mmCIF file of C-alpha atoms and ligand atoms in Angstrom:
data_model
loop_
_atom_site.group_PDB
_atom_site.id
_atom_site.type_symbol
_atom_site.label_atom_id
_atom_site.label_comp_id
_atom_site.label_asym_id
_atom_site.label_seq_id
_atom_site.Cartn_x
_atom_site.Cartn_y
_atom_site.Cartn_z
ATOM 1 C CA MET A 9 97.494 217.084 22.758
ATOM 2 C CA ARG A 10 100.209 219.621 21.642
ATOM 3 C CA THR A 11 102.627 221.304 24.213
ATOM 4 C CA ALA A 12 105.070 223.662 23.855
ATOM 5 C CA SER A 13 107.767 221.167 22.724
ATOM 6 C CA ASN A 14 104.942 220.045 19.659
ATOM 7 C CA PRO A 15 104.093 223.594 18.433
ATOM 8 C CA PRO A 16 101.259 224.289 15.726
ATOM 9 C CA PRO A 17 102.241 222.815 12.467
ATOM 10 C CA VAL A 18 103.731 225.105 9.900
ATOM 11 C CA ILE A 19 103.989 224.978 5.779
ATOM 12 C CA ALA A 20 106.082 227.171 4.345
ATOM 13 C CA ILE A 21 105.797 228.268 1.065
ATOM 14 C CA ASP A 22 108.429 230.513 -0.467
ATOM 15 C CA GLY A 23 109.348 231.654 -3.982
ATOM 16 C CA PRO A 24 110.055 234.489 -6.249
ATOM 17 C CA THR A 25 108.060 237.082 -6.924
ATOM 18 C CA ALA A 26 104.591 236.618 -8.771
ATOM 19 C CA SER A 27 104.615 232.744 -8.949
ATOM 20 C CA GLY A 28 101.488 232.633 -7.591
ATOM 21 C CA LYS A 29 102.344 231.764 -4.222
ATOM 22 C CA GLY A 30 100.369 233.757 -2.419
ATOM 23 C CA THR A 31 97.052 232.543 -4.511
ATOM 24 C CA VAL A 32 97.940 228.831 -3.745
ATOM 25 C CA ALA A 33 98.856 229.481 0.244
ATOM 26 C CA MET A 34 95.691 230.766 0.713
ATOM 27 C CA ARG A 35 93.927 227.776 -0.556
ATOM 28 C CA VAL A 36 96.272 225.217 1.105
ATOM 29 C CA ALA A 37 95.345 227.328 4.494
ATOM 30 C CA ASP A 38 91.412 227.514 3.740
ATOM 31 C CA GLN A 39 91.259 223.382 2.604
ATOM 32 C CA LEU A 40 93.084 222.367 6.206
ATOM 33 C CA SER A 41 91.349 225.459 8.249
ATOM 34 C CA PHE A 42 94.767 226.878 8.782
ATOM 35 C CA HIS A 43 95.844 230.280 9.565
ATOM 36 C CA TYR A 44 97.708 232.009 6.717
ATOM 37 C CA LEU A 45 100.544 234.541 6.809
ATOM 38 C CA ASP A 46 101.257 236.771 4.153
ATOM 39 C CA SER A 47 104.910 237.618 4.895
ATOM 40 C CA GLY A 48 105.110 240.031 1.874
ATOM 41 C CA ALA A 49 102.438 242.084 3.182
ATOM 42 C CA LEU A 50 104.516 243.248 6.058
ATOM 43 C CA TYR A 51 107.546 244.012 4.020
ATOM 44 C CA ARG A 52 104.923 246.273 1.844
ATOM 45 C CA LEU A 53 103.169 248.002 4.806
ATOM 46 C CA VAL A 54 106.780 249.104 6.029
ATOM 47 C CA ALA A 55 107.216 250.203 2.261
ATOM 48 C CA PHE A 56 104.110 252.032 2.472
ATOM 49 C CA ALA A 57 104.226 253.363 6.277
ATOM 50 C CA SER A 58 107.821 254.749 5.759
ATOM 51 C CA GLU A 59 107.465 255.902 2.235
ATOM 52 C CA GLU A 60 103.955 257.704 3.655
ATOM 53 C CA ALA A 61 106.658 259.183 7.204
ATOM 54 C CA GLY A 62 108.819 260.343 4.356
ATOM 55 C CA ILE A 63 111.874 258.098 5.468
ATOM 56 C CA SER A 64 114.101 257.585 2.510
ATOM 57 C CA VAL A 65 114.506 253.910 1.228
ATOM 58 C CA ASP A 66 118.238 254.044 2.421
ATOM 59 C CA ASP A 67 117.466 254.956 6.298
ATOM 60 C CA GLU A 68 118.303 251.412 7.770
ATOM 61 C CA SER A 69 117.342 252.829 10.991
ATOM 62 C CA GLY A 70 114.677 255.022 10.279
ATOM 63 C CA LEU A 71 112.933 251.768 8.667
ATOM 64 C CA GLY A 72 113.539 249.591 11.598
ATOM 65 C CA ALA A 73 112.098 251.711 13.626
ATOM 66 C CA ILE A 74 108.945 252.367 11.345
ATOM 67 C CA ALA A 75 108.394 248.163 11.139
ATOM 68 C CA SER A 76 109.245 247.965 14.933
ATOM 69 C CA ARG A 77 106.407 250.423 15.513
ATOM 70 C CA MET A 78 103.552 249.980 13.035
ATOM 71 C CA GLN A 79 100.067 248.293 14.331
ATOM 72 C CA VAL A 80 99.121 245.768 11.660
ATOM 73 C CA ILE A 81 95.605 243.919 11.887
ATOM 74 C CA PHE A 82 94.421 240.892 9.393
ATOM 75 C CA LYS A 83 90.617 241.212 8.907
ATOM 76 C CA ASP A 84 88.102 239.391 6.792
ATOM 77 C CA ASN A 85 91.020 239.422 3.491
ATOM 78 C CA LYS A 86 91.921 242.964 4.547
ATOM 79 C CA ILE A 87 94.977 244.596 6.152
ATOM 80 C CA PHE A 88 95.037 247.663 8.359
ATOM 81 C CA LEU A 89 97.659 249.346 9.371
ATOM 82 C CA ASN A 90 97.439 251.660 12.293
ATOM 83 C CA GLY A 91 93.476 251.486 12.269
ATOM 84 C CA LYS A 92 93.370 252.401 8.332
ATOM 85 C CA ASP A 93 92.765 250.278 5.576
ATOM 86 C CA VAL A 94 95.661 249.353 3.372
ATOM 87 C CA THR A 95 95.033 246.769 1.399
ATOM 88 C CA LYS A 96 94.510 248.072 -1.788
ATOM 89 C CA LEU A 97 97.473 250.796 -1.692
ATOM 90 C CA ILE A 98 99.732 248.152 -0.396
ATOM 91 C CA ARG A 99 99.525 245.767 -3.859
ATOM 92 C CA GLU A 100 100.339 249.029 -6.015
ATOM 93 C CA GLU A 101 103.763 247.857 -8.619
ATOM 94 C CA LYS A 102 105.526 251.062 -6.952
ATOM 95 C CA ILE A 103 105.058 249.653 -3.204
ATOM 96 C CA GLY A 104 106.683 246.041 -4.282
ATOM 97 C CA THR A 105 109.069 247.448 -5.372
ATOM 98 C CA ARG A 106 110.333 249.765 -2.480
ATOM 99 C CA ALA A 107 109.263 246.652 -0.196
ATOM 100 C CA SER A 108 112.283 244.292 -2.075
ATOM 101 C CA ARG A 109 114.891 247.388 -1.462
ATOM 102 C CA LEU A 110 114.076 247.387 1.785
ATOM 103 C CA ALA A 111 113.687 244.039 2.524
ATOM 104 C CA ILE A 112 117.618 243.718 2.650
ATOM 105 C CA TYR A 113 118.169 245.316 5.675
ATOM 106 C CA PRO A 114 119.185 243.119 8.627
ATOM 107 C CA LYS A 115 117.080 246.196 10.981
ATOM 108 C CA VAL A 116 113.858 245.819 8.808
ATOM 109 C CA ARG A 117 114.234 242.022 8.937
ATOM 110 C CA ASP A 118 114.442 241.444 12.644
ATOM 111 C CA ALA A 119 111.884 243.863 13.570
ATOM 112 C CA LEU A 120 109.030 241.437 11.444
ATOM 113 C CA LEU A 121 110.449 238.528 13.124
ATOM 114 C CA THR A 122 107.918 238.371 16.325
ATOM 115 C CA LEU A 123 105.244 239.536 14.411
ATOM 116 C CA GLN A 124 105.664 236.786 12.285
ATOM 117 C CA ARG A 125 105.794 234.080 14.316
ATOM 118 C CA GLU A 126 102.665 235.182 16.343
ATOM 119 C CA PHE A 127 100.545 233.807 13.532
ATOM 120 C CA ARG A 128 101.699 230.379 14.335
ATOM 121 C CA GLN A 129 98.805 229.121 16.220
ATOM 122 C CA ASN A 130 96.711 225.913 16.793
ATOM 123 C CA PRO A 131 95.406 224.187 14.342
ATOM 124 C CA GLY A 132 98.250 225.066 12.147
ATOM 125 C CA LEU A 133 99.461 227.661 9.856
ATOM 126 C CA VAL A 134 100.725 228.117 5.798
ATOM 127 C CA ALA A 135 103.200 231.023 5.560
ATOM 128 C CA ASP A 136 104.095 232.556 1.923
ATOM 129 C CA GLY A 137 107.358 234.580 1.905
ATOM 130 C CA ARG A 138 111.204 234.132 0.408
ATOM 131 C CA ASP A 139 112.253 232.838 4.097
ATOM 132 C CA MET A 140 109.841 231.452 6.106
ATOM 133 C CA ALA A 141 111.691 228.134 5.533
ATOM 134 C CA SER A 142 115.082 228.869 5.770
ATOM 135 C CA ARG A 143 114.646 231.685 8.847
ATOM 136 C CA ILE A 144 111.168 232.434 10.334
ATOM 137 C CA PHE A 145 110.009 228.627 10.743
ATOM 138 C CA THR A 146 113.289 226.296 9.941
ATOM 139 C CA ASP A 147 110.992 223.576 11.837
ATOM 140 C CA ALA A 148 108.320 224.011 9.484
ATOM 141 C CA VAL A 149 106.738 220.327 8.566
ATOM 142 C CA LEU A 150 106.247 221.029 5.086
ATOM 143 C CA LYS A 151 108.490 222.968 2.842
ATOM 144 C CA VAL A 152 107.940 223.969 -0.487
ATOM 145 C CA TYR A 153 110.061 226.516 -3.488
ATOM 146 C CA LEU A 154 107.147 227.130 -5.645
ATOM 147 C CA THR A 155 108.508 229.028 -8.602
ATOM 148 C CA ALA A 156 107.460 229.753 -12.667
ATOM 149 C CA SER A 157 109.292 230.337 -15.418
ATOM 150 C CA VAL A 158 109.883 234.221 -15.660
ATOM 151 C CA GLN A 159 108.228 234.348 -18.688
ATOM 152 C CA ALA A 160 104.823 232.354 -16.944
ATOM 153 C CA ARG A 161 105.418 235.063 -14.327
ATOM 154 C CA ALA A 162 105.148 238.141 -15.575
ATOM 155 C CA GLU A 163 102.192 237.138 -18.268
ATOM 156 C CA ARG A 164 100.285 236.215 -15.085
ATOM 157 C CA ARG A 165 101.236 239.610 -13.789
ATOM 158 C CA TYR A 166 99.938 241.138 -16.935
ATOM 159 C CA LYS A 167 96.823 239.829 -17.193
ATOM 160 C CA GLN A 168 96.243 240.542 -13.339
ATOM 161 C CA LEU A 169 97.005 244.125 -14.017
ATOM 162 C CA ILE A 170 94.935 244.654 -17.512
ATOM 163 C CA ALA A 171 91.926 242.919 -15.385
ATOM 164 C CA LYS A 172 92.101 245.407 -12.862
ATOM 165 C CA GLY A 173 92.353 247.768 -15.857
ATOM 166 C CA ILE A 174 95.873 249.049 -15.267
ATOM 167 C CA SER A 175 98.025 249.370 -17.912
ATOM 168 C CA ALA A 176 101.309 247.354 -18.063
ATOM 169 C CA ARG A 177 103.683 246.777 -20.715
ATOM 170 C CA MET A 178 105.238 243.173 -20.764
ATOM 171 C CA ASN A 179 108.601 244.545 -21.664
ATOM 172 C CA VAL A 180 108.678 246.625 -18.531
ATOM 173 C CA LEU A 181 107.033 243.821 -16.309
ATOM 174 C CA LEU A 182 109.950 241.101 -17.141
ATOM 175 C CA GLN A 183 112.310 243.437 -16.462
ATOM 176 C CA ASP A 184 111.015 244.707 -13.144
ATOM 177 C CA LEU A 185 110.567 240.790 -11.960
ATOM 178 C CA GLN A 186 113.973 240.087 -13.503
ATOM 179 C CA GLU A 187 115.887 243.012 -11.187
ATOM 180 C CA ARG A 188 113.457 241.921 -8.380
ATOM 181 C CA ASP A 189 114.436 238.349 -8.376
ATOM 182 C CA ALA A 190 118.120 239.285 -8.440
ATOM 183 C CA ARG A 191 117.229 242.123 -4.859
ATOM 184 C CA ASP A 192 116.036 238.578 -3.816
ATOM 185 C CA ILE A 193 118.606 236.005 -4.246
ATOM 186 C CA ASN A 194 121.884 238.276 -4.133
ATOM 187 C CA ARG A 195 120.749 239.739 -0.576
ATOM 188 C CA GLY A 196 123.212 238.927 2.176
ATOM 189 C CA THR A 197 120.233 238.418 4.843
ATOM 190 C CA ALA A 198 117.707 235.532 4.156
ATOM 191 C CA PRO A 199 118.132 235.616 0.142
ATOM 192 C CA LEU A 200 115.589 233.543 -1.429
ATOM 193 C CA GLN A 201 116.587 230.123 -1.677
ATOM 194 C CA ARG A 202 115.394 226.626 -1.932
ATOM 195 C CA VAL A 203 116.576 225.099 1.284
ATOM 196 C CA GLU A 204 117.378 221.239 1.719
ATOM 197 C CA GLY A 205 114.720 219.206 2.286
ATOM 198 C CA ALA A 206 112.062 221.629 0.085
ATOM 199 C CA TYR A 207 109.703 220.335 -2.476
ATOM 200 C CA LEU A 208 110.058 222.032 -5.943
ATOM 201 C CA LEU A 209 106.888 223.013 -7.202
ATOM 202 C CA ASP A 210 107.040 224.533 -10.430
ATOM 203 C CA THR A 211 103.878 225.921 -11.544
ATOM 204 C CA SER A 212 104.977 227.029 -15.389
ATOM 205 C CA ASP A 213 102.461 224.705 -16.683
ATOM 206 C CA LEU A 214 99.856 224.384 -14.135
ATOM 207 C CA SER A 215 96.745 225.233 -12.833
ATOM 208 C CA VAL A 216 95.930 227.042 -9.564
ATOM 209 C CA ASP A 217 94.001 223.770 -8.772
ATOM 210 C CA GLN A 218 96.694 221.523 -9.712
ATOM 211 C CA ALA A 219 99.653 223.209 -7.360
ATOM 212 C CA VAL A 220 96.865 223.345 -4.446
ATOM 213 C CA THR A 221 96.264 219.319 -4.871
ATOM 214 C CA GLN A 222 100.296 218.728 -5.059
ATOM 215 C CA VAL A 223 101.142 220.443 -1.767
ATOM 216 C CA LEU A 224 98.019 219.042 -0.193
ATOM 217 C CA ASN A 225 99.104 215.885 -1.376
ATOM 218 C CA TRP A 226 102.971 216.252 0.369
ATOM 219 C CA TYR A 227 101.307 217.270 3.558
ATOM 220 C CA ALA A 228 98.751 214.078 3.578
ATOM 221 C CA LYS A 229 101.739 212.352 3.012
ATOM 222 C CA LEU A 230 103.383 213.113 6.377
ATOM 223 C CA HIS A 231 100.976 211.631 8.357
ATOM 224 C CA HIS A 232 101.185 208.059 7.239
HETATM 225 O O1 LIG B 318 105.367 238.617 -2.242
HETATM 226 P P1 LIG B 318 105.518 240.074 -2.180
HETATM 227 O O2 LIG B 318 105.607 240.200 -3.477
HETATM 228 O O3 LIG B 318 104.198 240.862 -1.761
HETATM 229 O O4 LIG B 318 106.836 240.842 -1.111
HETATM 230 C C1 LIG B 318 107.078 242.061 -1.383
HETATM 231 C C2 LIG B 318 108.763 242.373 -1.403
HETATM 232 O O5 LIG B 318 108.968 241.677 0.119
HETATM 233 C C3 LIG B 318 109.384 241.209 -1.913
HETATM 234 O O6 LIG B 318 109.766 241.163 -3.514
HETATM 235 C C4 LIG B 318 110.682 240.667 -1.229
HETATM 236 O O7 LIG B 318 112.028 241.738 -1.797
HETATM 237 C C5 LIG B 318 110.190 240.826 0.413
HETATM 238 N N1 LIG B 318 109.994 240.034 1.365
HETATM 239 C C6 LIG B 318 110.846 239.291 1.547
HETATM 240 N N2 LIG B 318 110.773 238.107 2.601
HETATM 241 C C7 LIG B 318 109.623 237.574 2.796
HETATM 242 C C8 LIG B 318 108.384 238.806 2.465
HETATM 243 C C9 LIG B 318 108.987 239.326 1.220
HETATM 244 O O8 LIG B 318 112.080 239.891 1.687
HETATM 245 N N3 LIG B 318 109.615 236.675 3.763
#
């Protein structure tokens, strides 16, 4: 039986934007019947909510207040913010960019701390983001740093957008990814990093199935 000193296991999957970690994390969670936390969605929600409220992306206190007041429900692959279905709205590129700009603030990050940890429930959790292993779930049983070359990531994002009927330009996507990487890696608070003990998974030449299998194999090995 699990006790307070033996909390539900967490698999932390961190990595840069458009690396495919969301898809991999969700599939791993599904295979293990674990809960799933898309922590990036929370930053996107702050971006969306603050934009609607007319709060500037430079106003750390205002953004922190919004982050701590949000009513968030994840249900049936949908995300509700204060009762409204915002699943599609928060996936827009401009929201992702705004999210990466406000994610630099300690007040925003602190406001989301408890919310993220509440996802840790039996039988376990797969959490994806930037600081899952380094800050939110430092005791994760398995830590994975999932990445891919910037070229591979830009191509994936390009295909996704085109498939959705949204026009896109490769050079613009490449530049945007590089700017977002730089912001995530160089910020003072909870920067994106590969922590000690994290397995490196470079998916540039891997299919989703191969990446999922690798993570499941690492997890299975923990029990032997
Ligand atoms: O993963 P996703 O692209 O949806 O995240 C949006 C933005 O939120 C990222 O660019 C990153 O700056 C920020 N983020 C973060 N910490 C996390 C997850 C996301 O700073 N754990």
